[in-house]
Amino acid sequence: LMFLTAVSLAVAAIPEALPAVITVSLALGARKLSGRRSLVRNLPAVETLGSVTFICSDKTGTLTQNRMAVETLVVAGRRHDCLPAEAGGPGWESLGRALALSNDVSEQVGTVVGDPTEVALYACAEEAGFRKSVLEHAHPRLTEIPFDSTRQRMTTIHRDGEAVVAYVKGAPEALLPLCRDATTGSDAGALDREAVLEQAHELAEEGYRVLALAQRRFDALPEPVEEAERDLTLLGMVGLIDPPRPEVSGAVAECRTAGITPVMITGDHPGTARAMAARLGIAQDPAALITGVYARVDAAQKIRIVKALQENNEFVAMTGDGVNDAPALERAGIGVAMGMKGTDVAREAADLVLLDDDFATIVAAVREGRRIFDNIRKFIKDTMSSNSGEIWTLFLAPFLGLPVPLLPIHILWVNLVTDGLPGLAFSAEPAEPGIMRRPPRPPDESIFAHGMWQHILWVGLFVGGLSIASQAWAYTRGAAYWQTVVFTVLTVSQLFHSMAVRSERISLLRIGIATNLPMLGAVLFALSLQLAVIYVPALNPIFKTQPLPAFDLAVCMAVSSLVLVAVEVEKALVRRRWLYSESATA
């Protein structure tokens, strides 16, 4: 008997349901996230999302709608906030052709497919009467120099009668050094680079993405082809705007409340980035611009940003969509790939894939990660406290002159009933109020932090004390069913504890017993099983139990409910201490 008791006690000391409960919690969290337009590729990432301190997000398509439109143009040195009245004139004609020909959009039935910036340029040219399909027939493309984030420009070379013309578009600061003159109407004139850069800077400060366009004519295809990007004639500039997603401002504000720093990373002009960041609330003051906004960033610099933040003990979530973003996604604590515009390589390197490419979806995922970690903590607190109560009951009773209180089958039954069903029900526990009004959890923080091990210790001793007290009460009266009494108190007290630890600070009366129906169902089902073990005659010889009189059962229930009362008192003290610390901080 002692050997079987020792083995049963060893089983009781180990939370064998823990791996199953954690896996189910993470899987249910991943399923819930998929319903919110995010796909989890790395299951443990669901929990680590709650540790994120920095969210480094691309601007285009994630913070914005990825729907570019040309709103302003600079032609022959003059700015126009709509198509210029002289559209079709000599100065505008070259710019219009460049807009139509120097992009890679494809025309399909009823739609145009391509990069949002190039689609916007295409739409502007079409509105001014420069049809890409017609122009490409008359001026077929001979070759191209693709866009490169280092060069910040792209070039297409076309046949123009007996001659050849190269159209170049790119960032003004990258293109202007390659220009020798500029169009001033029908002719090419002197180029005032400083004035053009000042115009580009003004547009960028207003939130526009600015592109410059230039051209050069040749008698034949230049050799090497890179010669096409020298001694250019500046045709003009276009200002494009990508409106922010309407839900992002609220998500950014929620990040700041949760102690998470949102960071914008973009290849755009610093002025454009600064204007959009201010509009979204990412850059609230000049000091925030140091770490809040990164402009003209390439893929290699993303890794440097991640490394710098990690060296400062930050836990970083980084977004990316291109092949070159994969190293940064792998290095980040949480790699987030774009599902709509991202490459397969980026998705393979990521922990999370956004199906809608929306920044607000990342924030929702962080909220879910915090909820899941809280629920795992609650289950561990519950099961370890319960196991502790069993150990103290078996250990202390003999020292107090009482017989061994439980048989091996009782111990195994208690573990099955109190760990399994309620443990799984913790996975369905709703998020705690204010879950996004607290700072992120340090990734290396112990699961037993914030008074958890103290709770396990005192609750275990309290449950053990109640069980031994009930045993002494029944045993000293000479009741033959004394072992059933202690067995019932130990089981039911753990069910009350499961209900009590659904929140670490908020009273059960406030959150309501019906806000987690799986937990309520699990507790009631476990209680009915316990009563069946006591009162079904066929089960009495199996579990070595005897029916309890109604009075004794009521006493067992009342004594077991003291666990709920004690934990509620503890939560009241925690709330009081928390409110005091909050007022002291304020």
XYZ file of C-alpha atoms in Angstrom:
586
model
C 0.000 0.000 0.000
C 2.791 2.450 0.886
C 4.584 1.688 -2.377
C 1.424 2.342 -4.419
C 0.787 5.492 -2.382
C 4.319 6.728 -3.068
C 3.943 6.095 -6.808
C 0.546 7.829 -6.838
C 1.992 10.770 -4.948
C 4.819 11.035 -7.488
C 2.207 11.132 -10.227
C 0.323 13.814 -8.316
C 3.460 15.940 -7.993
C 3.947 16.104 -11.764
C 1.487 18.239 -13.790
C 1.143 15.662 -16.567
C -1.665 17.653 -18.224
C 0.620 20.650 -18.731
C 1.986 19.759 -22.227
C -1.500 18.963 -23.492
C -3.042 22.122 -22.069
C -0.261 24.361 -23.418
C -0.460 22.784 -26.873
C -4.246 23.090 -26.950
C -4.045 26.720 -25.764
C -1.555 27.622 -28.472
C -3.519 25.762 -31.132
C -6.785 27.451 -30.161
C -4.993 30.793 -30.132
C -3.619 30.124 -33.610
C -7.104 29.212 -34.785
C -8.515 32.406 -33.304
C -5.786 34.460 -34.991
C -6.564 32.850 -38.338
C -10.088 34.174 -37.976
C -8.554 37.616 -37.521
C -6.593 37.453 -40.776
C -3.252 36.208 -39.430
C -1.695 32.799 -39.982
C 0.656 31.306 -37.378
C 3.539 29.311 -38.838
C 5.444 28.803 -35.573
C 3.116 27.692 -32.765
C 5.215 28.950 -29.782
C 5.133 32.413 -31.377
C 1.500 32.696 -30.267
C 2.666 32.945 -26.672
C 5.823 35.018 -27.271
C 3.751 37.699 -29.017
C 2.911 38.934 -25.536
C 6.560 39.906 -24.976
C 6.810 42.273 -27.961
C 8.197 45.701 -27.012
C 8.840 47.081 -30.519
C 6.778 46.597 -33.680
C 8.870 47.612 -36.690
C 6.442 47.926 -39.569
C 6.797 48.716 -43.240
C 4.793 51.781 -44.216
C 3.357 50.977 -47.615
C 0.454 48.550 -47.476
C 0.773 47.872 -43.753
C 0.307 51.302 -42.215
C -1.257 52.653 -45.393
C -3.844 51.382 -47.864
C -1.275 50.540 -50.552
C -3.354 52.560 -52.974
C -1.142 55.235 -54.461
C -2.500 58.179 -56.432
C -0.743 61.100 -58.139
C -1.974 64.318 -56.557
C 0.612 66.859 -57.597
C 3.113 67.336 -60.428
C 6.069 69.569 -61.103
C 6.434 70.340 -64.817
C 8.994 72.791 -66.166
C 9.694 73.978 -62.633
C 6.051 74.763 -61.818
C 3.876 72.830 -59.368
C 0.371 71.708 -60.336
C -2.024 70.108 -57.852
C -3.962 68.580 -60.749
C -3.174 67.876 -64.397
C -1.668 71.056 -65.830
C -3.801 73.092 -68.199
C -1.119 72.770 -70.839
C -1.218 68.956 -70.743
C -0.217 67.845 -74.200
C 2.283 70.715 -74.617
C 5.975 70.103 -75.278
C 7.086 70.207 -71.671
C 4.292 67.912 -70.541
C 4.439 65.547 -73.500
C 7.811 64.081 -72.566
C 6.765 63.678 -68.938
C 3.484 62.023 -69.961
C 5.337 59.534 -72.183
C 7.751 58.754 -69.371
C 4.886 58.106 -66.968
C 3.238 55.719 -69.436
C 6.300 53.851 -70.642
C 8.621 53.618 -67.643
C 6.566 51.209 -65.578
C 5.848 47.478 -65.526
C 2.083 47.365 -65.070
C 0.223 44.809 -67.132
C -3.102 45.637 -68.716
C -5.699 42.925 -68.255
C -9.376 42.812 -69.100
C -11.056 45.342 -66.866
C -8.089 45.893 -64.565
C -4.451 46.895 -64.297
C -2.010 44.763 -62.311
C 1.280 45.967 -60.896
C 3.074 47.825 -58.135
C 0.745 50.433 -56.591
C 3.149 53.272 -57.379
C 3.404 52.270 -61.011
C -0.355 51.778 -61.272
C -0.778 55.359 -60.024
C 1.672 56.661 -62.635
C -0.139 54.651 -65.298
C -3.515 56.092 -64.231
C -2.142 59.650 -64.321
C -0.761 59.152 -67.837
C -4.021 57.582 -69.023
C -6.021 60.523 -67.649
C -3.808 62.923 -69.587
C -4.285 60.941 -72.798
C -1.043 58.964 -72.874
C -2.192 55.381 -73.395
C 0.457 52.822 -72.522
C -0.758 50.218 -75.018
C -0.631 52.718 -77.910
C 2.725 54.160 -76.947
C 4.326 50.742 -76.474
C 3.267 49.803 -79.992
C 4.939 52.911 -81.387
C 7.869 52.850 -78.944
C 8.627 49.184 -78.106
C 10.837 48.528 -75.099
C 14.322 47.376 -76.080
C 15.781 46.697 -72.632
C 15.660 47.893 -69.070
C 17.699 48.360 -65.919
C 15.428 47.126 -63.117
C 14.766 49.071 -59.961
C 17.273 48.473 -57.208
C 16.940 49.733 -53.635
C 20.598 50.741 -53.609
C 20.402 52.753 -56.850
C 16.852 53.933 -56.055
C 15.902 54.185 -59.723
C 14.864 52.162 -62.776
C 15.401 52.715 -66.486
C 13.545 51.565 -69.579
C 14.935 52.047 -73.115
C 12.593 52.347 -76.098
C 12.752 52.672 -79.860
C 11.812 56.177 -81.054
C 11.805 56.123 -84.845
C 15.407 55.723 -85.958
C 16.669 56.794 -82.528
C 16.528 55.388 -79.004
C 15.178 57.097 -75.868
C 15.829 56.115 -72.240
C 13.331 57.003 -69.503
C 14.602 57.002 -65.931
C 12.510 57.393 -62.777
C 13.593 57.328 -59.158
C 14.210 59.270 -55.975
C 15.089 62.934 -56.693
C 18.277 62.819 -54.628
C 19.423 59.755 -56.593
C 18.405 61.048 -60.010
C 19.436 64.709 -59.933
C 23.204 64.045 -59.769
C 22.807 62.170 -63.073
C 21.061 65.102 -64.813
C 22.834 67.827 -66.774
C 19.821 69.960 -67.738
C 16.043 70.187 -67.406
C 13.063 70.828 -69.661
C 11.795 74.396 -69.580
C 8.838 74.070 -71.943
C 9.874 72.946 -75.406
C 13.626 73.137 -74.834
C 16.212 71.936 -72.343
C 17.652 74.584 -70.095
C 19.888 75.012 -67.087
C 19.254 72.778 -64.113
C 19.093 74.327 -60.644
C 19.568 71.211 -58.567
C 19.189 72.988 -55.234
C 15.843 74.500 -56.265
C 14.545 71.143 -57.488
C 15.651 69.401 -54.295
C 13.951 72.126 -52.273
C 10.718 71.509 -54.199
C 11.044 67.764 -53.593
C 11.680 68.376 -49.899
C 8.575 70.578 -49.607
C 6.434 67.887 -51.229
C 7.886 65.214 -48.965
C 7.213 67.335 -45.883
C 3.551 67.361 -46.907
C 3.507 63.554 -46.875
C 3.973 62.912 -50.589
C 6.164 60.242 -52.039
C 8.198 62.088 -54.640
C 9.559 60.601 -57.857
C 11.650 62.393 -60.440
C 11.615 61.454 -64.142
C 14.318 62.099 -66.711
C 15.251 61.044 -70.226
C 18.113 60.883 -72.720
C 18.131 60.284 -76.450
C 20.666 58.172 -78.368
C 21.223 57.391 -81.996
C 21.554 53.688 -81.095
C 21.306 51.427 -78.067
C 24.122 52.502 -75.730
C 26.916 50.107 -74.854
C 27.142 49.377 -71.998
C 23.491 49.932 -71.220
C 24.362 51.749 -67.977
C 25.429 54.728 -70.148
C 21.709 55.423 -70.486
C 21.696 56.779 -66.931
C 24.222 59.578 -67.552
C 23.800 63.179 -68.717
C 20.030 63.045 -68.361
C 17.433 65.744 -68.958
C 15.078 66.219 -66.015
C 11.447 66.076 -67.157
C 9.688 66.782 -63.874
C 8.481 65.280 -60.611
C 5.309 63.659 -59.359
C 3.948 63.619 -55.815
C 2.042 60.502 -54.791
C 0.090 59.875 -51.628
C -0.866 56.586 -50.002
C -3.616 57.272 -47.432
C -3.260 55.580 -44.041
C -5.506 52.705 -43.082
C -8.338 54.118 -40.957
C -7.827 51.587 -38.133
C -4.068 52.133 -37.745
C -4.241 55.288 -35.605
C -6.253 53.432 -32.969
C -3.859 50.465 -33.131
C -0.853 52.772 -32.664
C -2.510 54.397 -29.643
C -3.207 50.940 -28.207
C 0.455 50.029 -28.692
C 1.600 53.023 -26.695
C -0.863 52.237 -23.901
C 0.481 48.673 -23.825
C 4.087 49.817 -23.522
C 4.916 48.851 -27.117
C 6.838 51.242 -29.349
C 5.555 51.333 -32.944
C 8.276 52.018 -35.508
C 7.831 52.970 -39.154
C 10.354 51.638 -41.656
C 10.157 52.863 -45.230
C 12.198 53.446 -48.328
C 10.485 56.801 -48.818
C 11.926 60.281 -48.368
C 12.449 61.265 -44.693
C 9.962 64.109 -45.062
C 7.296 61.753 -46.394
C 7.958 59.319 -43.584
C 7.877 62.086 -40.965
C 4.567 63.477 -42.239
C 2.881 60.079 -42.321
C 4.283 59.112 -38.904
C 2.921 62.318 -37.389
C -0.444 61.664 -39.005
C -0.612 58.152 -37.505
C 0.675 59.155 -34.077
C 3.912 57.193 -34.434
C 6.075 60.300 -34.169
C 4.427 62.364 -31.445
C 7.416 64.582 -30.691
C 10.846 65.287 -32.206
C 12.588 62.944 -29.757
C 10.486 60.044 -30.997
C 11.860 60.470 -34.479
C 15.173 59.030 -33.325
C 13.755 55.531 -32.969
C 10.215 55.917 -34.283
C 10.828 56.514 -37.985
C 13.452 55.113 -40.360
C 13.458 56.388 -43.934
C 15.372 55.334 -47.057
C 15.909 51.912 -45.483
C 17.102 48.892 -47.453
C 16.844 45.228 -46.450
C 20.351 45.079 -44.964
C 19.610 48.035 -42.718
C 16.542 46.239 -41.359
C 18.847 43.658 -39.795
C 20.941 46.438 -38.244
C 17.783 47.951 -36.726
C 16.752 44.587 -35.263
C 20.241 43.944 -33.864
C 20.463 47.400 -32.314
C 17.110 47.012 -30.579
C 17.936 43.488 -29.387
C 21.243 44.698 -27.963
C 19.121 47.119 -25.934
C 17.121 44.127 -24.572
C 14.063 44.837 -26.702
C 11.829 42.104 -28.115
C 11.172 43.013 -31.740
C 8.425 42.132 -34.185
C 9.597 42.956 -37.722
C 7.506 43.001 -40.885
C 8.757 42.235 -44.372
C 7.610 41.105 -47.775
C 10.635 40.712 -50.054
C 13.271 38.049 -50.543
C 15.882 40.358 -49.020
C 13.746 40.803 -45.888
C 14.091 37.114 -44.918
C 17.272 37.552 -42.784
C 15.640 40.344 -40.766
C 12.494 38.255 -40.271
C 14.546 35.313 -39.026
C 16.616 37.516 -36.696
C 13.600 39.277 -35.148
C 11.857 37.862 -32.090
C 8.675 37.648 -34.174
C 8.993 37.730 -37.971
C 5.818 38.992 -39.650
C 5.412 38.444 -43.395
C 2.865 40.002 -45.701
C 0.392 37.475 -47.069
C -0.975 39.599 -49.910
C 2.181 41.100 -51.387
C 4.864 39.010 -49.681
C 7.147 36.523 -51.386
C 7.288 32.829 -50.567
C 10.777 33.301 -49.141
C 9.554 35.957 -46.696
C 6.616 33.805 -45.615
C 8.887 30.800 -45.030
C 11.159 32.884 -42.792
C 8.296 34.389 -40.760
C 6.540 33.250 -37.585
C 3.329 35.050 -38.497
C 1.771 35.800 -41.893
C -0.704 38.670 -42.180
C -3.455 37.721 -44.600
C -4.563 41.353 -44.894
C -1.135 43.060 -44.540
C -2.639 45.286 -41.820
C -0.711 46.775 -38.895
C -3.818 46.546 -36.710
C -3.749 42.757 -37.195
C -0.302 42.645 -35.559
C -1.644 44.504 -32.534
C -4.592 42.088 -32.341
C -2.107 39.195 -32.434
C -0.120 40.733 -29.566
C -3.331 41.053 -27.554
C -4.123 37.395 -28.202
C -0.582 36.378 -27.239
C -0.937 38.115 -23.896
C -4.269 36.389 -23.260
C -2.829 32.968 -24.027
C 0.168 33.442 -21.751
C -2.121 34.623 -18.937
C -4.246 31.507 -19.326
C -1.226 29.212 -19.290
C -0.088 30.926 -16.097
C -3.546 30.431 -14.566
C -3.516 26.734 -15.385
C -0.039 26.255 -13.911
C -1.071 28.171 -10.802
C -4.180 26.017 -10.482
C -2.622 22.613 -11.071
C 0.514 23.262 -8.990
C -1.565 24.559 -6.086
C -3.813 21.503 -6.327
C -0.869 19.119 -6.453
C 0.707 20.934 -3.545
C -2.489 20.445 -1.520
C -2.426 16.705 -2.192
C 1.200 16.410 -1.145
C 0.719 18.362 2.092
C -2.370 16.311 2.949
C -0.564 12.982 2.574
C 2.638 14.239 4.194
C 1.256 15.957 7.296
C -1.641 13.663 8.307
C 0.577 10.857 9.718
C 2.599 13.392 11.744
C -0.650 14.482 13.387
C -1.507 10.940 14.454
C -4.033 10.324 11.677
C -4.072 7.379 9.252
C -3.017 7.743 5.612
C -5.875 9.923 4.317
C -6.061 8.778 0.698
C -5.649 5.625 -1.324
C -3.721 5.567 -4.622
C -6.948 5.446 -6.638
C -8.166 8.580 -4.843
C -5.009 10.479 -5.766
C -5.214 9.449 -9.404
C -8.905 10.327 -9.542
C -8.304 13.788 -8.069
C -5.642 14.472 -10.694
C -7.878 13.288 -13.496
C -10.919 15.289 -12.433
C -9.303 18.530 -11.225
C -6.427 18.872 -13.729
C -7.784 17.594 -17.019
C -11.174 19.190 -17.671
C -10.714 22.566 -15.888
C -7.192 22.776 -17.275
C -8.441 22.626 -20.844
C -11.216 25.085 -19.992
C -8.603 27.727 -19.089
C -7.841 27.911 -22.820
C -11.235 29.545 -23.350
C -10.801 32.184 -20.648
C -11.436 35.687 -22.073
C -8.741 38.348 -21.907
C -8.406 40.191 -18.615
C -9.706 43.768 -18.597
C -6.834 46.159 -19.222
C -4.657 43.489 -20.815
C -3.305 46.118 -23.234
C -2.762 48.698 -20.513
C 0.194 46.959 -18.946
C 3.827 46.756 -20.075
C 5.097 43.765 -22.067
C 6.340 40.723 -20.212
C 10.145 40.281 -20.320
C 10.890 37.157 -22.426
C 13.213 35.751 -19.762
C 10.793 36.359 -16.895
C 10.011 33.274 -14.807
C 6.560 31.768 -15.159
C 6.415 31.827 -11.333
C 6.960 35.603 -11.092
C 4.530 38.123 -9.545
C 3.835 36.100 -6.417
C 2.853 32.876 -8.151
C 5.120 30.546 -6.182
C 3.944 32.113 -2.929
C 0.349 31.470 -3.998
C 1.121 27.836 -4.784
C 2.731 27.396 -1.378
C 0.051 28.967 0.793
C -2.907 27.558 -1.148
C -1.364 24.076 -0.996
C -0.947 24.388 2.769
C -4.478 25.798 3.100
C -6.067 22.998 1.060
C -3.987 20.447 2.963
C -5.094 21.992 6.270
C -8.767 21.902 5.287
C -8.478 18.278 4.135
C -6.731 17.140 7.310
C -9.189 19.095 9.482
C -12.131 17.410 7.746
C -10.417 14.027 8.178
C -9.912 14.647 11.891
C -13.526 15.791 12.262
C -14.919 12.624 10.657
C -12.331 10.207 12.105
C -12.681 11.330 15.708
C -16.456 10.879 15.438
C -15.864 7.268 14.435
C -17.486 7.753 11.048
C -16.695 4.803 8.788
C -16.769 7.090 5.761
C -14.020 9.448 7.031
C -11.815 8.679 4.003
C -14.625 9.670 1.638
C -14.917 12.969 3.526
C -11.280 13.941 3.034
C -11.423 12.662 -0.544
C -14.433 14.894 -1.268
C -13.001 17.995 0.429
C -9.728 17.663 -1.458
C -11.496 17.269 -4.815
C -14.154 19.974 -4.416
C -11.753 22.527 -2.913
C -9.616 22.234 -6.043
C -12.668 22.851 -8.236
C -13.438 26.000 -6.234
C -9.807 27.039 -6.686
C -10.081 26.596 -10.455
C -12.970 29.075 -10.494
C -11.141 31.490 -8.194
C -7.932 31.793 -10.252
C -9.738 32.686 -13.500
C -8.409 36.180 -12.799
C -5.362 37.254 -10.854
C -6.879 40.502 -9.547
C -10.573 40.732 -10.418
C -13.198 39.112 -8.220
C -15.111 36.141 -9.578
C -18.348 37.953 -8.739
C -17.313 40.812 -10.996
C -16.222 38.763 -14.000
C -19.207 36.415 -13.607
C -19.245 32.643 -13.432
C -20.832 32.362 -16.898
C -18.216 34.368 -18.842
C -16.269 31.156 -19.427
C -18.923 28.546 -20.139
C -16.396 25.719 -20.796
C -14.940 26.284 -17.314
C -18.364 26.342 -15.697
C -19.319 23.187 -17.576
C -16.042 21.458 -16.653
C -16.465 22.244 -12.944
C -20.091 21.106 -12.866
C -19.246 17.940 -14.795
C -16.311 17.163 -12.486
C -18.541 17.759 -9.457
C -21.179 15.401 -10.854
C -18.513 12.753 -11.408
C -17.349 13.141 -7.811
C -20.917 12.746 -6.548
C -21.324 9.662 -8.757
C -18.251 8.108 -7.208
C -19.786 8.697 -3.777
C -23.407 7.749 -4.383
C -23.475 5.212 -7.254
C -23.320 1.807 -5.538
C -21.465 0.142 -8.427
C -18.611 2.655 -8.083
C -18.205 2.435 -4.318
C -16.141 -0.790 -4.286
C -13.965 0.446 -7.172
C -13.106 3.768 -5.547
C -13.328 2.521 -1.952
C -15.938 5.171 -1.089
C -19.119 5.237 0.973
C -22.231 7.421 0.622
C -22.145 10.540 2.783
C -25.098 11.765 4.815
C -26.597 15.036 3.560
C -25.221 16.973 6.551
C -21.689 15.666 6.057
C -21.840 16.449 2.329
C -22.972 20.007 3.130
C -20.064 20.366 5.581
C -17.639 19.131 2.888
C -18.994 21.689 0.422
C -18.843 24.514 2.953
C -15.296 23.678 4.022
C -14.159 23.389 0.377
C -15.670 26.785 -0.487
C -13.299 28.425 2.013
C -10.605 28.125 -0.684
C -12.633 30.427 -2.921
C -13.094 32.899 -0.061
C -9.375 32.862 0.793
C -8.275 33.431 -2.813
C -10.787 36.286 -3.177
C -9.265 37.917 -0.081
C -5.809 37.530 -1.640
C -7.028 39.169 -4.859
C -8.509 42.052 -2.870
C -5.131 42.643 -1.234
C -3.403 42.467 -4.622
C -5.858 45.023 -6.049
C -5.271 47.310 -3.115
C -1.478 47.077 -3.483
C -1.754 47.601 -7.257
C -3.964 50.685 -6.860
C -1.547 52.073 -4.270
C 1.444 51.582 -6.605
C -0.502 53.153 -9.479
C -1.357 56.243 -7.421
C 2.224 56.493 -6.172
C 3.514 56.349 -9.748
C 1.024 58.998 -10.855
